[in-house]
XYZ file of C-alpha atoms in Angstrom:
402
model
C 0.000 0.000 0.000
C 1.420 3.404 -0.939
C 2.101 5.971 1.766
C -0.615 8.230 0.321
C -3.273 5.600 1.070
C -2.145 4.811 4.611
C -4.399 6.230 7.353
C -2.849 9.081 9.345
C -1.573 8.290 12.815
C -4.055 9.214 15.542
C -3.326 10.168 19.162
C -3.811 7.460 21.769
C -5.779 9.874 23.956
C -6.949 13.482 23.887
C -7.226 15.357 27.199
C -10.013 17.931 27.116
C -10.411 20.298 30.014
C -8.781 23.665 29.304
C -10.866 26.570 28.028
C -7.792 28.510 26.802
C -4.724 27.666 24.726
C -2.298 25.239 26.386
C 1.191 26.715 26.736
C 2.964 24.112 28.901
C 2.974 20.338 29.387
C 5.330 18.276 31.554
C 5.514 14.692 32.858
C 6.260 14.232 36.576
C 6.234 11.577 39.314
C 7.753 8.842 37.182
C 5.346 9.375 34.265
C 2.285 8.818 36.456
C 1.195 12.461 36.171
C 1.032 15.018 33.353
C 0.900 18.707 34.241
C -0.693 21.091 31.740
C -0.978 24.892 31.934
C -3.111 27.298 29.937
C -3.222 31.007 29.097
C -5.913 31.714 31.705
C -3.581 30.681 34.517
C -4.868 27.152 35.243
C -2.556 24.210 35.883
C -4.112 20.730 35.761
C -2.514 17.512 36.996
C -3.724 14.461 35.050
C -3.464 10.814 36.072
C -1.914 8.987 33.126
C -3.230 5.661 34.394
C -6.867 6.804 34.154
C -6.535 9.914 31.913
C -8.480 11.927 34.495
C -7.695 15.178 36.347
C -6.545 14.729 39.926
C -5.710 18.341 40.874
C -5.724 21.907 39.581
C -3.932 25.123 40.526
C -5.189 28.597 39.736
C -2.084 30.498 38.623
C -0.108 31.524 35.517
C 2.247 28.980 33.969
C 4.989 28.799 31.350
C 7.075 25.788 32.278
C 7.054 22.929 34.803
C 9.518 20.849 36.777
C 9.604 18.318 39.651
C 8.311 21.107 41.819
C 5.332 22.660 40.088
C 6.817 25.993 38.998
C 4.725 28.645 37.292
C 5.879 31.668 35.314
C 3.220 34.100 34.122
C 2.938 37.574 32.620
C 2.371 39.115 36.079
C 6.155 39.456 36.747
C 5.976 36.571 39.224
C 7.590 33.143 39.231
C 5.954 30.776 41.705
C 7.201 27.408 42.952
C 4.574 25.023 44.317
C 4.842 21.707 46.117
C 2.265 19.275 44.744
C 2.634 15.868 46.390
C 0.454 12.797 45.730
C -1.194 13.222 49.128
C -2.134 16.815 48.242
C -4.386 15.596 45.421
C -7.070 14.660 47.953
C -7.244 18.276 49.141
C -6.721 20.348 45.979
C -9.717 20.867 43.688
C -10.245 18.571 40.691
C -12.749 20.644 38.704
C -11.491 21.296 35.187
C -10.983 24.893 33.971
C -13.609 24.367 31.258
C -16.177 23.887 34.047
C -15.235 27.280 35.529
C -14.079 26.216 39.022
C -13.702 28.693 41.855
C -10.305 30.368 42.095
C -10.662 30.499 45.893
C -10.434 26.735 46.419
C -7.632 24.956 48.286
C -4.193 25.311 46.705
C -0.897 23.403 47.093
C 1.838 24.732 49.337
C 3.442 27.818 47.748
C 7.178 27.414 48.447
C 8.642 30.462 46.707
C 7.589 33.612 44.862
C 10.167 35.540 42.810
C 9.741 38.877 41.043
C 11.241 38.460 37.569
C 11.123 39.992 34.091
C 8.117 38.748 32.112
C 7.804 41.584 29.598
C 9.255 39.544 26.725
C 8.466 36.116 25.270
C 11.066 34.074 27.186
C 10.039 31.554 29.825
C 12.406 30.509 32.583
C 14.692 27.479 32.573
C 16.022 25.544 35.541
C 18.412 22.804 36.649
C 19.684 21.243 39.855
C 22.481 23.195 41.526
C 25.770 21.373 40.912
C 27.336 22.542 44.190
C 26.999 20.238 47.239
C 24.345 21.633 49.568
C 24.283 20.420 53.198
C 20.833 19.736 54.577
C 19.838 21.609 57.730
C 19.935 19.440 60.880
C 16.157 19.052 61.087
C 16.068 17.683 57.526
C 19.038 15.349 57.727
C 16.926 12.427 58.939
C 14.667 12.493 55.909
C 16.354 14.264 52.979
C 13.462 13.417 50.666
C 11.352 16.034 52.453
C 13.941 18.722 51.711
C 13.627 19.971 48.112
C 16.937 19.938 46.212
C 18.522 23.354 45.529
C 17.923 24.557 41.992
C 19.131 27.305 39.677
C 16.685 29.349 37.593
C 17.631 31.516 34.607
C 15.349 34.319 33.381
C 15.810 37.493 31.283
C 17.412 40.325 33.214
C 15.000 42.639 35.008
C 16.359 45.824 33.378
C 18.380 44.729 30.336
C 16.228 42.671 27.950
C 19.386 41.197 26.415
C 20.855 40.163 29.772
C 20.206 37.109 31.946
C 19.641 36.677 35.696
C 20.365 33.401 37.519
C 18.551 32.802 40.821
C 19.144 30.091 43.411
C 16.416 28.347 45.381
C 15.606 27.898 48.205
C 17.659 30.998 49.133
C 15.779 33.111 46.504
C 19.019 35.037 45.944
C 20.373 36.201 42.599
C 23.434 34.012 42.074
C 24.754 35.556 38.854
C 24.150 38.131 36.126
C 25.094 37.755 32.451
C 25.217 41.138 30.763
C 24.135 41.638 27.168
C 26.906 41.495 24.569
C 27.533 45.140 23.594
C 29.479 44.161 20.474
C 26.572 42.250 18.921
C 23.046 43.489 18.316
C 20.980 40.584 19.588
C 17.711 42.130 20.734
C 15.716 40.437 23.500
C 16.449 37.065 25.047
C 13.872 34.685 23.559
C 14.858 31.247 24.905
C 17.172 29.873 27.582
C 18.720 26.599 28.753
C 20.955 25.966 31.764
C 23.023 23.128 33.185
C 25.349 22.859 36.177
C 28.124 20.357 36.811
C 30.063 20.679 40.050
C 31.310 24.296 40.135
C 30.812 24.931 36.385
C 27.652 26.606 35.156
C 26.635 26.807 31.478
C 23.864 29.035 30.145
C 22.648 28.844 26.541
C 20.654 31.748 25.119
C 18.661 32.337 21.940
C 17.945 35.896 20.842
C 15.503 37.965 18.841
C 18.137 38.529 16.133
C 18.579 34.795 15.496
C 21.856 34.647 17.412
C 22.602 31.929 19.945
C 25.376 32.123 22.548
C 26.927 29.916 25.230
C 28.152 31.478 28.493
C 30.281 29.526 30.998
C 31.108 30.292 34.619
C 34.022 28.150 35.833
C 33.607 28.886 39.556
C 30.902 30.512 41.712
C 31.364 34.270 41.738
C 33.550 34.317 38.624
C 32.601 36.274 35.517
C 30.796 34.436 32.736
C 32.788 33.887 29.538
C 31.135 33.772 26.135
C 32.589 30.660 24.497
C 30.307 30.345 21.495
C 28.273 32.612 19.244
C 26.491 31.870 15.966
C 23.604 33.234 13.914
C 22.083 30.308 11.996
C 18.590 31.824 12.099
C 17.222 34.858 10.265
C 14.286 35.289 12.657
C 13.822 35.125 16.452
C 14.818 31.888 18.156
C 11.830 30.188 19.825
C 13.408 27.141 21.509
C 16.761 26.060 22.946
C 17.365 22.576 24.390
C 20.536 20.858 25.628
C 20.841 17.174 24.691
C 21.335 14.568 27.461
C 24.909 14.028 26.236
C 25.541 17.561 27.577
C 27.947 18.358 24.727
C 25.579 19.928 22.181
C 22.220 21.680 21.905
C 19.460 22.315 19.379
C 17.641 25.521 18.393
C 14.443 26.242 16.462
C 13.096 29.615 15.379
C 10.332 31.521 13.648
C 12.096 30.688 10.387
C 12.254 27.124 9.039
C 15.767 26.369 10.331
C 16.679 23.802 12.972
C 20.332 23.938 14.043
C 22.561 21.725 16.181
C 25.409 23.430 18.017
C 28.499 22.483 20.057
C 28.413 23.168 23.784
C 31.956 24.156 24.813
C 32.776 23.795 28.479
C 36.118 25.596 28.879
C 38.170 28.197 27.047
C 40.958 27.055 24.740
C 39.857 23.443 24.171
C 38.739 24.071 20.605
C 41.469 24.637 17.995
C 39.323 26.396 15.393
C 36.444 28.827 15.443
C 33.288 27.027 16.488
C 30.433 26.624 14.037
C 27.071 24.847 14.182
C 27.303 21.092 13.636
C 24.243 21.090 11.401
C 21.924 23.731 9.951
C 18.838 22.150 8.380
C 16.234 23.936 6.258
C 13.018 22.093 7.189
C 10.677 24.238 5.030
C 8.322 24.488 8.034
C 8.475 27.861 9.782
C 7.394 28.551 13.334
C 8.509 25.432 15.169
C 8.585 25.977 18.925
C 8.235 24.065 22.191
C 11.241 21.913 21.259
C 11.840 19.050 23.705
C 14.436 16.259 23.687
C 13.555 12.786 24.959
C 15.552 11.600 27.978
C 17.453 8.974 25.965
C 18.585 11.703 23.558
C 17.564 9.792 20.415
C 14.748 12.064 19.217
C 13.304 15.521 19.783
C 9.944 17.053 18.942
C 8.647 20.483 17.942
C 5.195 22.096 18.018
C 4.338 23.967 14.837
C 2.278 26.981 13.974
C 0.830 24.776 11.201
C -0.735 22.475 13.871
C 1.777 19.678 13.217
C 3.974 17.985 15.795
C 7.224 16.927 14.165
C 9.682 14.369 15.512
C 13.341 14.501 14.461
C 16.384 12.297 14.905
C 18.800 14.017 17.287
C 21.779 12.601 15.404
C 20.867 13.511 11.836
C 18.184 16.219 12.371
C 16.077 14.324 9.853
C 12.294 14.310 10.191
C 11.101 10.850 11.300
C 7.421 11.531 12.054
C 4.725 14.141 11.489
C 1.740 13.999 13.845
C -1.394 15.810 12.700
C -4.583 15.942 14.721
C -5.003 19.501 15.999
C -6.702 21.928 13.615
C -4.898 25.067 14.808
C -1.387 25.890 15.964
C 0.493 23.905 18.610
C 2.582 25.609 21.289
C 4.335 22.997 23.402
C 5.529 19.397 23.574
C 6.831 17.016 26.250
C 8.257 13.498 26.306
C 7.720 11.000 29.089
C 10.988 9.930 30.667
C 12.448 6.626 29.471
C 12.644 4.768 32.782
C 14.910 1.834 33.550
C 13.558 -1.542 34.653
C 14.220 -0.897 38.355
C 12.090 2.265 38.327
C 8.915 0.471 37.232
C 6.964 -2.069 39.236
C 7.162 -5.305 37.230
C 4.528 -7.892 36.345
C 6.206 -10.324 38.763
C 5.800 -7.854 41.630
C 2.109 -7.500 40.819
C 1.686 -11.287 40.496
C 3.063 -11.735 44.011
C 0.651 -9.095 45.236
C -2.272 -10.903 43.559
C -1.327 -14.154 45.311
C -1.358 -12.348 48.638
C -4.792 -10.953 47.815
C -6.173 -14.395 47.016
C -4.960 -15.690 50.371
C -6.894 -12.905 52.068
C -10.064 -13.547 50.055
C -12.088 -14.899 52.985
C -15.605 -13.771 53.976
C -14.379 -12.007 57.083
C -11.876 -10.040 55.019
C -14.058 -9.177 52.027
C -13.647 -5.410 52.419
C -9.862 -5.691 52.680
C -9.867 -8.017 49.675
C -11.792 -5.555 47.520
C -9.498 -2.733 48.542
C -6.380 -4.782 47.706
C -7.825 -5.818 44.342
C -8.487 -2.193 43.426
C -4.935 -1.330 44.469
C -3.551 -4.036 42.176
C -5.548 -2.720 39.197
C -4.157 0.734 39.951
C -0.610 -0.666 39.991
C -1.091 -2.377 36.628
C -2.352 0.823 35.040
C 0.454 2.852 36.586
C 3.000 0.362 35.267
C 1.619 0.654 31.747
C 1.587 4.456 31.967
C 5.177 4.557 33.265
C 6.551 2.302 30.541
C 4.756 3.954 27.594
C 6.860 6.283 25.431
C 4.397 9.166 25.629
C 4.657 12.342 23.597
C 2.266 15.105 24.712
C 1.397 18.223 22.715
C -0.557 21.299 23.795
C -2.451 23.445 21.308
C -4.248 26.712 20.803
C -7.507 24.722 20.797
C -7.112 24.010 24.543
C -6.639 20.272 23.994
C -3.667 18.052 24.838
C -2.943 15.099 22.547
C -1.101 12.030 23.842
C 0.863 9.940 21.342
C 2.635 6.616 21.817
C 5.629 6.549 19.455
C 9.010 4.828 19.214
């Protein structure tokens, strides 16, 4: 059968619940939850086992992490703690049903005043420096959130970058705009920390991208790489899991792969992009790389989600279901065998349930059986290679690919 006659690939599930365009999606809690955020300020947590909402937060959102962090156009960046046990307290009414904004909310850990007057959302990573836990948290370190670094556009200089540290809420570093190059506003950011070295990747309104490296805390940032592969503003910047290169997409039809230098003087020649590919599809944003580094995806203004090989930058899939533009994508993490409860573990649990299946323990038996069904569904959700996409239509499509 020719490719023209093959039916188009359809999403495995479509999550309907937002009344405004979806700008952020992110998998958390070992792929058991999907967080989605819309333009009206609602964040919804979905159970991937049952494809149902389990919690919502009334606040503005641009990007998500292991803590639920929200970045809106109100010059505020909020960090929330949303634990599984909090789902029983937080409201579950979907935004499309117009829930009350005065309902119970998760614990608000931090609130930072940042620059939100441009189109750049924040980026974050774990702090590479060793951080001693306070004495009261040493017994159970899991209850103490790990320190993180957050990069956002500078408050005053739209071409500069601020780096904040949490939980101290202090500004750890400032990267000033390059006065020798006209870059315009910062449009996209990525950050990674390794021991004392901090790397910040920036994409600009002019189509430039730059890499800044700080070798030690308190030292000045050095610009180790600069290129202009794009003719229009950069929309996405993502570092690959190999930590030695990164990918950019822009309002033009170019996707480029760049080196990520770590120290000065290692490279013998002037650095250039590894690959610059003309895709013929302008306006690809929301670029995300899967955790195994093999593929990445983009959300297009033409309502297509495109999947590319990270090695060759060749298009390997085009997913079309949404009728209007897509804004964001997210991959579920590829988990190892030890991170997922296996069929054997569940089989042992079922044997224990059968032993308890006596008349005097009927209630306990029913409860255990329900728990086993939940575990099976969670296991399937955790092991599925999900790709989620959020669109201007307020819907989130879930695809199972590769």
